[in-house]
Every structure is written in structure tokens, then in C-alpha cells.
Coordinates of C-alpha atoms and ligand atoms in Angstrom, one line a residue:
M1 CA -96.8 87.6 164.3
A2 CA -97.6 87.2 160.6
T3 CA -97.2 83.7 159.3
T4 CA -95.3 82.8 156.1
R5 CA -96.3 79.2 156.2
P6 CA -98.4 78.1 153.2
R7 CA -102.1 77.6 154.0
V8 CA -103.4 74.0 153.7
L9 CA -107.0 72.9 153.8
Q10 CA -107.1 69.5 155.4
Y11 CA -110.4 67.8 154.5
G12 CA -110.6 65.8 157.7
K13 CA -108.5 64.0 160.4
M14 CA -105.9 61.8 158.8
P15 CA -105.6 58.0 159.4
L16 CA -102.3 58.6 161.3
T17 CA -102.5 61.0 164.3
Q18 CA -98.9 62.1 163.9
L19 CA -99.5 63.3 160.4
D20 CA -102.2 65.7 161.7
A21 CA -99.5 67.2 164.0
E22 CA -96.8 67.2 161.3
L23 CA -99.0 69.0 158.9
A24 CA -99.9 71.5 161.5
Q25 CA -96.3 72.1 162.3
A26 CA -95.2 72.7 158.7
Y27 CA -98.3 74.5 157.4
E28 CA -101.1 76.9 158.4
V29 CA -103.7 74.1 158.5
S30 CA -107.5 74.4 158.7
I31 CA -109.3 71.1 159.1
L32 CA -112.6 71.4 157.3
S33 CA -114.4 68.7 159.2
E34 CA -113.6 70.5 162.5
Q35 CA -115.2 73.8 161.4
P36 CA -118.5 74.5 163.1
D37 CA -120.1 75.2 159.7
P38 CA -117.8 73.7 156.9
E39 CA -119.9 75.1 154.1
R40 CA -119.8 78.6 155.4
F41 CA -116.1 78.3 156.2
L42 CA -115.5 77.3 152.5
A43 CA -117.7 80.2 151.3
E44 CA -115.7 82.7 153.4
H45 CA -112.2 81.3 153.2
G46 CA -112.1 78.9 150.2
G47 CA -110.2 81.4 148.1
Q48 CA -107.2 81.4 150.5
F49 CA -106.2 77.8 149.9
E50 CA -103.8 76.6 147.1
Y51 CA -103.2 73.3 148.8
A52 CA -105.4 70.6 150.2
V53 CA -104.8 67.3 152.0
T54 CA -107.1 64.3 152.1
S55 CA -107.2 60.5 152.2
A56 CA -108.3 57.8 149.8
A57 CA -111.1 57.0 152.2
M58 CA -112.3 60.6 152.6
G59 CA -111.8 61.6 149.0
L60 CA -112.6 65.1 147.8
P61 CA -116.1 65.9 146.4
A62 CA -116.8 68.3 143.6
G63 CA -118.5 70.7 146.0
V64 CA -115.3 71.2 147.9
V65 CA -113.1 71.5 144.8
D66 CA -115.5 74.0 143.4
A67 CA -115.3 76.1 146.6
L68 CA -111.5 76.4 146.3
P69 CA -111.0 78.6 143.2
N70 CA -107.2 78.9 143.7
L71 CA -106.6 75.2 144.4
K72 CA -103.4 74.0 142.8
F73 CA -102.5 70.7 144.5
V74 CA -104.1 67.9 146.5
S75 CA -102.0 65.5 148.5
S76 CA -103.9 62.3 149.1
F77 CA -103.1 59.6 151.7
G78 CA -103.7 56.3 149.9
V79 CA -103.2 54.6 146.6
G80 CA -106.8 54.6 145.5
F81 CA -108.1 57.8 144.0
D82 CA -111.7 56.8 143.1
A83 CA -113.1 59.1 145.8
L84 CA -111.4 62.2 144.5
D85 CA -113.6 64.0 142.0
K86 CA -111.6 63.7 138.8
D87 CA -113.7 66.0 136.7
A88 CA -113.8 68.8 139.2
L89 CA -110.1 68.6 139.8
L90 CA -109.3 68.6 136.1
R91 CA -111.6 71.5 135.5
R92 CA -109.8 73.4 138.2
G93 CA -106.4 72.3 136.7
A94 CA -105.3 71.1 140.2
R95 CA -102.7 68.4 140.4
V96 CA -103.1 65.3 142.6
G97 CA -100.4 63.4 144.6
Y98 CA -101.0 60.0 146.1
T99 CA -99.0 57.2 147.8
P100 CA -98.5 54.2 145.5
G101 CA -95.8 51.6 146.1
V102 CA -95.4 51.9 149.9
L103 CA -98.4 49.8 150.9
D104 CA -98.1 46.9 148.5
D105 CA -96.6 44.5 151.1
C106 CA -99.1 45.1 153.8
V107 CA -102.1 44.9 151.5
A108 CA -100.8 41.7 150.0
D109 CA -100.2 40.3 153.5
L110 CA -103.8 41.1 154.4
A111 CA -105.0 39.4 151.2
F112 CA -103.3 36.3 152.4
A113 CA -104.5 36.6 155.9
L114 CA -108.1 36.8 154.6
L115 CA -107.5 34.0 152.1
L116 CA -106.1 31.7 154.9
D117 CA -108.9 32.7 157.3
A118 CA -111.6 32.1 154.8
T119 CA -110.3 28.7 153.6
R120 CA -109.4 27.4 157.0
G121 CA -112.2 29.0 159.0
L122 CA -109.9 30.7 161.5
S123 CA -112.2 33.5 162.7
E124 CA -115.0 31.0 162.9
S125 CA -112.8 28.6 164.9
D126 CA -112.0 31.5 167.3
R127 CA -115.7 32.1 167.9
F128 CA -116.1 28.3 168.4
V129 CA -113.4 28.1 171.1
R130 CA -114.7 31.3 172.9
R131 CA -118.3 30.0 172.9
G132 CA -117.0 26.9 174.7
D133 CA -118.2 24.6 171.9
W134 CA -114.9 22.7 171.8
S135 CA -115.8 20.7 174.9
Q136 CA -119.0 19.6 173.1
S137 CA -118.0 19.0 169.6
R138 CA -115.2 19.0 166.9
F139 CA -114.6 22.0 164.6
G140 CA -115.4 20.9 161.1
I141 CA -112.5 20.2 158.6
R142 CA -111.8 22.9 156.0
T143 CA -110.2 23.6 152.7
R144 CA -106.5 23.4 152.0
A145 CA -105.1 26.8 150.7
S146 CA -101.6 25.8 149.5
G147 CA -101.3 24.3 146.1
K148 CA -104.5 25.9 144.9
R149 CA -105.2 28.0 141.8
L150 CA -105.1 31.7 142.6
G151 CA -106.8 34.1 140.2
I152 CA -105.8 37.7 140.6
F153 CA -108.1 40.4 139.2
G154 CA -105.9 43.5 138.7
M155 CA -102.2 42.7 138.1
G156 CA -100.8 46.0 139.2
R157 CA -98.3 46.6 142.0
I158 CA -100.5 45.0 144.7
G159 CA -101.6 42.2 142.5
S160 CA -98.0 41.2 141.6
T161 CA -97.1 41.4 145.3
V162 CA -99.9 38.9 146.0
A163 CA -98.6 36.7 143.2
R164 CA -95.1 36.7 144.8
R165 CA -96.7 35.6 148.1
A166 CA -98.5 32.8 146.3
S167 CA -95.3 31.1 145.1
G168 CA -94.5 30.4 148.8
F169 CA -97.8 28.6 149.0
D170 CA -97.1 26.6 145.8
M171 CA -100.0 28.1 144.1
E172 CA -100.6 28.3 140.4
V173 CA -101.3 32.0 139.5
A174 CA -103.4 33.4 136.6
Y175 CA -104.7 36.9 136.2
H176 CA -107.1 39.2 134.4
N177 CA -106.3 42.8 133.7
R178 CA -107.4 45.4 131.2
R179 CA -104.5 44.2 129.2
P180 CA -101.7 41.6 129.6
V181 CA -98.8 42.8 131.8
E182 CA -95.6 42.7 129.8
G183 CA -93.0 40.4 131.3
S184 CA -95.4 38.8 133.7
P185 CA -94.6 35.1 134.3
H186 CA -98.2 34.3 134.9
Q187 CA -101.0 33.1 132.6
Y188 CA -103.3 35.9 131.3
L189 CA -106.9 35.1 131.0
P190 CA -108.8 37.5 128.6
S191 CA -112.0 37.7 130.7
L192 CA -112.9 37.9 134.4
L193 CA -115.4 35.2 133.8
E194 CA -112.7 32.8 132.5
L195 CA -110.5 33.7 135.5
A196 CA -113.3 32.9 137.9
R197 CA -114.0 29.6 136.2
W198 CA -110.3 28.7 136.4
A199 CA -109.6 29.8 139.9
D200 CA -110.1 28.1 143.3
I201 CA -109.5 31.5 145.0
L202 CA -110.2 34.8 143.3
V203 CA -108.4 37.8 144.8
I204 CA -109.5 41.3 143.8
T205 CA -106.7 43.9 143.6
A206 CA -108.2 46.0 140.8
A207 CA -108.7 49.8 141.1
G208 CA -112.2 51.0 142.1
G209 CA -114.3 53.6 140.2
E210 CA -116.9 53.5 137.4
G211 CA -114.7 51.3 135.1
T212 CA -114.8 48.3 137.5
R213 CA -118.1 48.9 139.2
H214 CA -119.9 45.5 140.0
L215 CA -117.7 43.6 137.6
V216 CA -117.7 40.8 140.1
N217 CA -121.4 40.0 139.8
A218 CA -123.7 36.9 140.2
E219 CA -122.4 35.4 137.0
V220 CA -118.7 35.7 138.0
L221 CA -119.5 34.3 141.4
A222 CA -121.4 31.4 139.8
A223 CA -118.3 30.7 137.7
L224 CA -116.1 30.7 140.8
G225 CA -118.4 27.9 142.0
P226 CA -119.4 26.1 145.3
Q227 CA -115.7 25.2 146.1
G228 CA -114.5 28.7 145.3
F229 CA -113.4 31.6 147.6
L230 CA -113.4 35.4 147.0
V231 CA -111.0 37.8 148.6
N232 CA -111.4 41.6 148.2
V233 CA -108.7 44.0 149.3
A234 CA -109.4 46.6 146.6
R235 CA -112.7 48.5 146.6
G236 CA -116.2 47.3 147.7
S237 CA -117.6 48.9 144.5
V238 CA -115.9 46.2 142.3
V239 CA -118.2 43.5 143.8
D240 CA -122.0 43.4 143.7
E241 CA -122.3 43.0 147.4
A242 CA -125.9 41.9 147.4
A243 CA -125.1 39.2 144.9
L244 CA -122.1 38.1 147.0
A245 CA -124.2 37.9 150.2
D246 CA -126.7 35.8 148.2
A247 CA -124.0 33.5 146.8
L248 CA -122.5 33.0 150.3
E249 CA -125.8 32.4 151.9
S250 CA -126.9 29.8 149.3
K251 CA -123.4 28.3 149.3
R252 CA -123.0 29.0 145.6
I253 CA -119.5 30.0 146.6
A254 CA -117.7 28.4 149.6
G255 CA -116.5 31.6 151.4
A256 CA -115.1 35.0 151.3
G257 CA -112.7 37.4 153.0
L258 CA -113.5 41.1 152.7
D259 CA -111.6 44.2 153.8
V260 CA -113.7 46.6 151.7
F261 CA -117.4 47.2 151.2
E262 CA -119.7 49.1 148.9
D263 CA -120.9 51.5 151.7
E264 CA -118.2 51.8 154.3
P265 CA -118.5 51.6 157.3
R266 CA -121.8 49.8 156.7
P267 CA -121.3 46.2 155.3
L268 CA -124.6 44.8 154.0
P269 CA -126.4 43.5 157.1
A270 CA -127.0 40.1 155.3
L271 CA -123.2 39.5 155.5
L272 CA -123.0 40.0 159.3
A273 CA -125.2 36.9 159.8
L274 CA -123.0 34.6 157.8
D275 CA -120.2 32.4 159.1
N276 CA -118.6 31.7 155.8
V277 CA -117.3 35.3 155.3
V278 CA -114.5 37.0 157.2
L279 CA -115.0 40.8 157.6
A280 CA -112.3 43.3 158.2
P281 CA -112.8 47.1 158.6
H282 CA -110.6 48.3 155.7
I283 CA -107.3 47.7 157.5
A284 CA -105.1 46.4 154.7
S285 CA -102.7 49.3 154.9
G286 CA -103.1 49.7 158.6
T287 CA -99.7 48.9 160.1
H288 CA -97.4 51.3 161.9
E289 CA -94.7 50.8 159.2
T290 CA -97.0 51.3 156.2
R291 CA -99.1 54.2 157.5
R292 CA -95.8 56.0 158.4
A293 CA -94.4 55.5 154.9
M294 CA -97.7 56.7 153.5
A295 CA -97.6 59.8 155.7
D296 CA -94.0 60.5 154.6
L297 CA -95.1 60.4 151.0
V298 CA -98.1 62.7 151.7
L299 CA -95.7 65.3 153.2
H300 CA -93.0 64.7 150.5
N301 CA -95.6 65.2 147.7
L302 CA -96.7 68.5 149.2
Q303 CA -93.2 69.8 149.7
Q304 CA -92.2 68.7 146.2
F305 CA -95.2 70.3 144.6
I306 CA -94.6 73.6 146.4
A307 CA -90.9 73.6 145.5
T308 CA -91.1 72.3 141.9
G309 CA -94.8 72.4 140.7
R310 CA -94.8 68.5 140.5
P311 CA -95.3 66.0 143.3
A312 CA -93.1 62.9 143.7
A313 CA -96.0 60.5 142.9
E314 CA -98.9 61.9 140.8
V315 CA -102.1 60.1 139.9
P316 CA -102.1 59.2 136.2
W317 CA -104.9 61.4 135.0
S318 CA -103.4 64.3 136.9
A319 CA -99.9 63.7 135.4
A320 CA -101.5 63.6 131.9
Q321 CA -102.7 67.3 132.1
Ligands
LIG401 C1 -107.0 53.3 153.1 C2 -106.7 52.6 150.8 O1 -108.0 53.9 152.5 O2 -104.7 53.4 149.9 C3 -105.9 53.2 149.7 O3 -106.4 53.4 148.6 O4 -107.8 52.2 150.6 C4 -106.2 52.4 152.2 O5 -104.9 52.6 152.3 C5 -106.3 54.3 153.9 O6 -106.9 54.2 155.1 C6 -106.4 55.8 153.5 O7 -107.6 56.3 153.7

């Protein structure tokens, strides 16, 4: 029986299993990563696809975009779009949908989980109890989180959600951004260095990509200082990870909580040996509720594009075409 369902190239398995099934039900899906020879598959069938689906983590490299001459739209699962090749997509004239807004709460929640864990030593205390050390010695006292100065680098949707959480912890909030956010009740500091100097805890919620690469470097970490903590729920690329490992090891900062790394899934080995850093495997949006909402938006963006030529949520450089 001939199919009338639109063909969709899915770059790989999605971060929510139901979404794989839902896509396969609505569309004629080919999963590129499941093909025995993906390159050959693209060479033979690339011209048949007008639509592609991917995730923020998988991205979409120029090599794939270039092999899809009729590509019109990419629906991406995630709010970050630094792993999608902007130049190749703009050259192709393809539009890109993404999932902003629906993951702010869970990402902000995880930022606070990491912040509290890093300052209070929660993961370390868990290891302490499991090792049986409690019967021999006391767990050392730690740093109070509430009432501290919280610096937010990147005052977008997620940054402002983190700032709202901070009021419940009686924290003073200041931020740095490319430009001041109109109407923000918080103090704007014109440089990241000044923010790091001011803050007790620096939370990174800035977008990844070339514009923010390694902005959190040895100098910024030195400004944060030996009592300071770093939390990163944005992109590993924003932090010079080797400089961070060095600062943690030599106690030039007090601690860190990281959900993202420069080369996922491979955190720098030096970090694995340190007790003053909490490591999470990029799970900030990983709740049933949020992943469901993200999946719904991936499907909605695709339907909307097919019906109207515009997705419900479009990445800024795509919308500017
Ligand atoms: C995950 C994210 O990457 O939305 C983003 O940009 O980084 C996260 O939500 C998610 O697993 C999608 O790959």
C-alpha cells in the first residue's frame, strides 16, 4: 500500500522512547543511526527528505545537512541549538524548531540541587555513610547556601527561573548578560569577571557556542575565589574544564556542581578524582514531565511547519531568514 505520510529523517534515537514511537506512527521515519551504512543511506536517499528530527545533544552536522538537498525543516528536541550547524542550515534555507520554555523549571531545579549538593557536600556525605566512615569519624561541616550572593551568568528564561528560586533561599542576585535585561529586578554587572568577584556562587545558564566558549576561564575562577562555588547547567563549552579541574584541585575555588561537560559523555578524568565537585550526566531536563512537554513541542513544531511553513517555536537565526 502506498504511503502518503511525509518522510522524516530522524538523526538518532530520541531522549524519550515514546517519541520514537509517536514519530514512527505519524511519519514515514528513517533513523539514520540505525542504518547499516549511514553515509551510503544518505547518498542514496538523502534527496527524499524534506524534514529531519534531532536533539540538542545529537545536533545536526554540516555533512548531514549537505546530504539533504531538499531539507526544509528540522525539529530539534532541546533548547540549545549550538550543535546544529547554523551555516549549513542557513545555506540550505532550512528552518529550525526547538523547545524553549518547557524545561526552565526542571533545569533551574537541578541548578539548585547541584548548588545545595556542592555547598553542603551531600554526594560526598552519601559516599561517607556508605563506606561506613560514620562509625569512625564525623563528617566535616560545610558552607551555608541560603543568604548567599548568587551570580547568574545568562539571564534568559532559565536564568530568571533560577533567580526566582533564589528568593526562597533569601539570596541576593546579580547577573551578567550580553546586555541588561529590561525590567529585571536584579543588579546587572557589566562583566563576567565583576560578577565572579561579587558572587559566592556563580551559576551558568548562558547559551553555548563560539560566542561563549571558555568565557569561564582561570581568571574568572580566581575572581570567584577560595570560598566560591561554580554551578553549570548550560554547556560544558562555556567553561575551560582543565582550568576548572585545576582550580578545584588546588582549592582556588571551594567546589562545583556540573551537569554539562566539554566532551560529553567524557568528563575530564581529573574531575573524577575530586571530592569537591558533584558530577551529573546532563540530566537537567530529564524528568517525565519535562521530557514529555519537550516531545510534544517537537511534534507540534513539525506539524505546524508542514501545515503553515512556520514552526510554533523557531530558533532566532532561523526566524530571521
Ligand atoms: C538535553 C539540553 O540536551 O535542551 C537542551 O539544550 O541540553 C537538554 O535538554 C536533552 O537531552 C536533549 O538532548
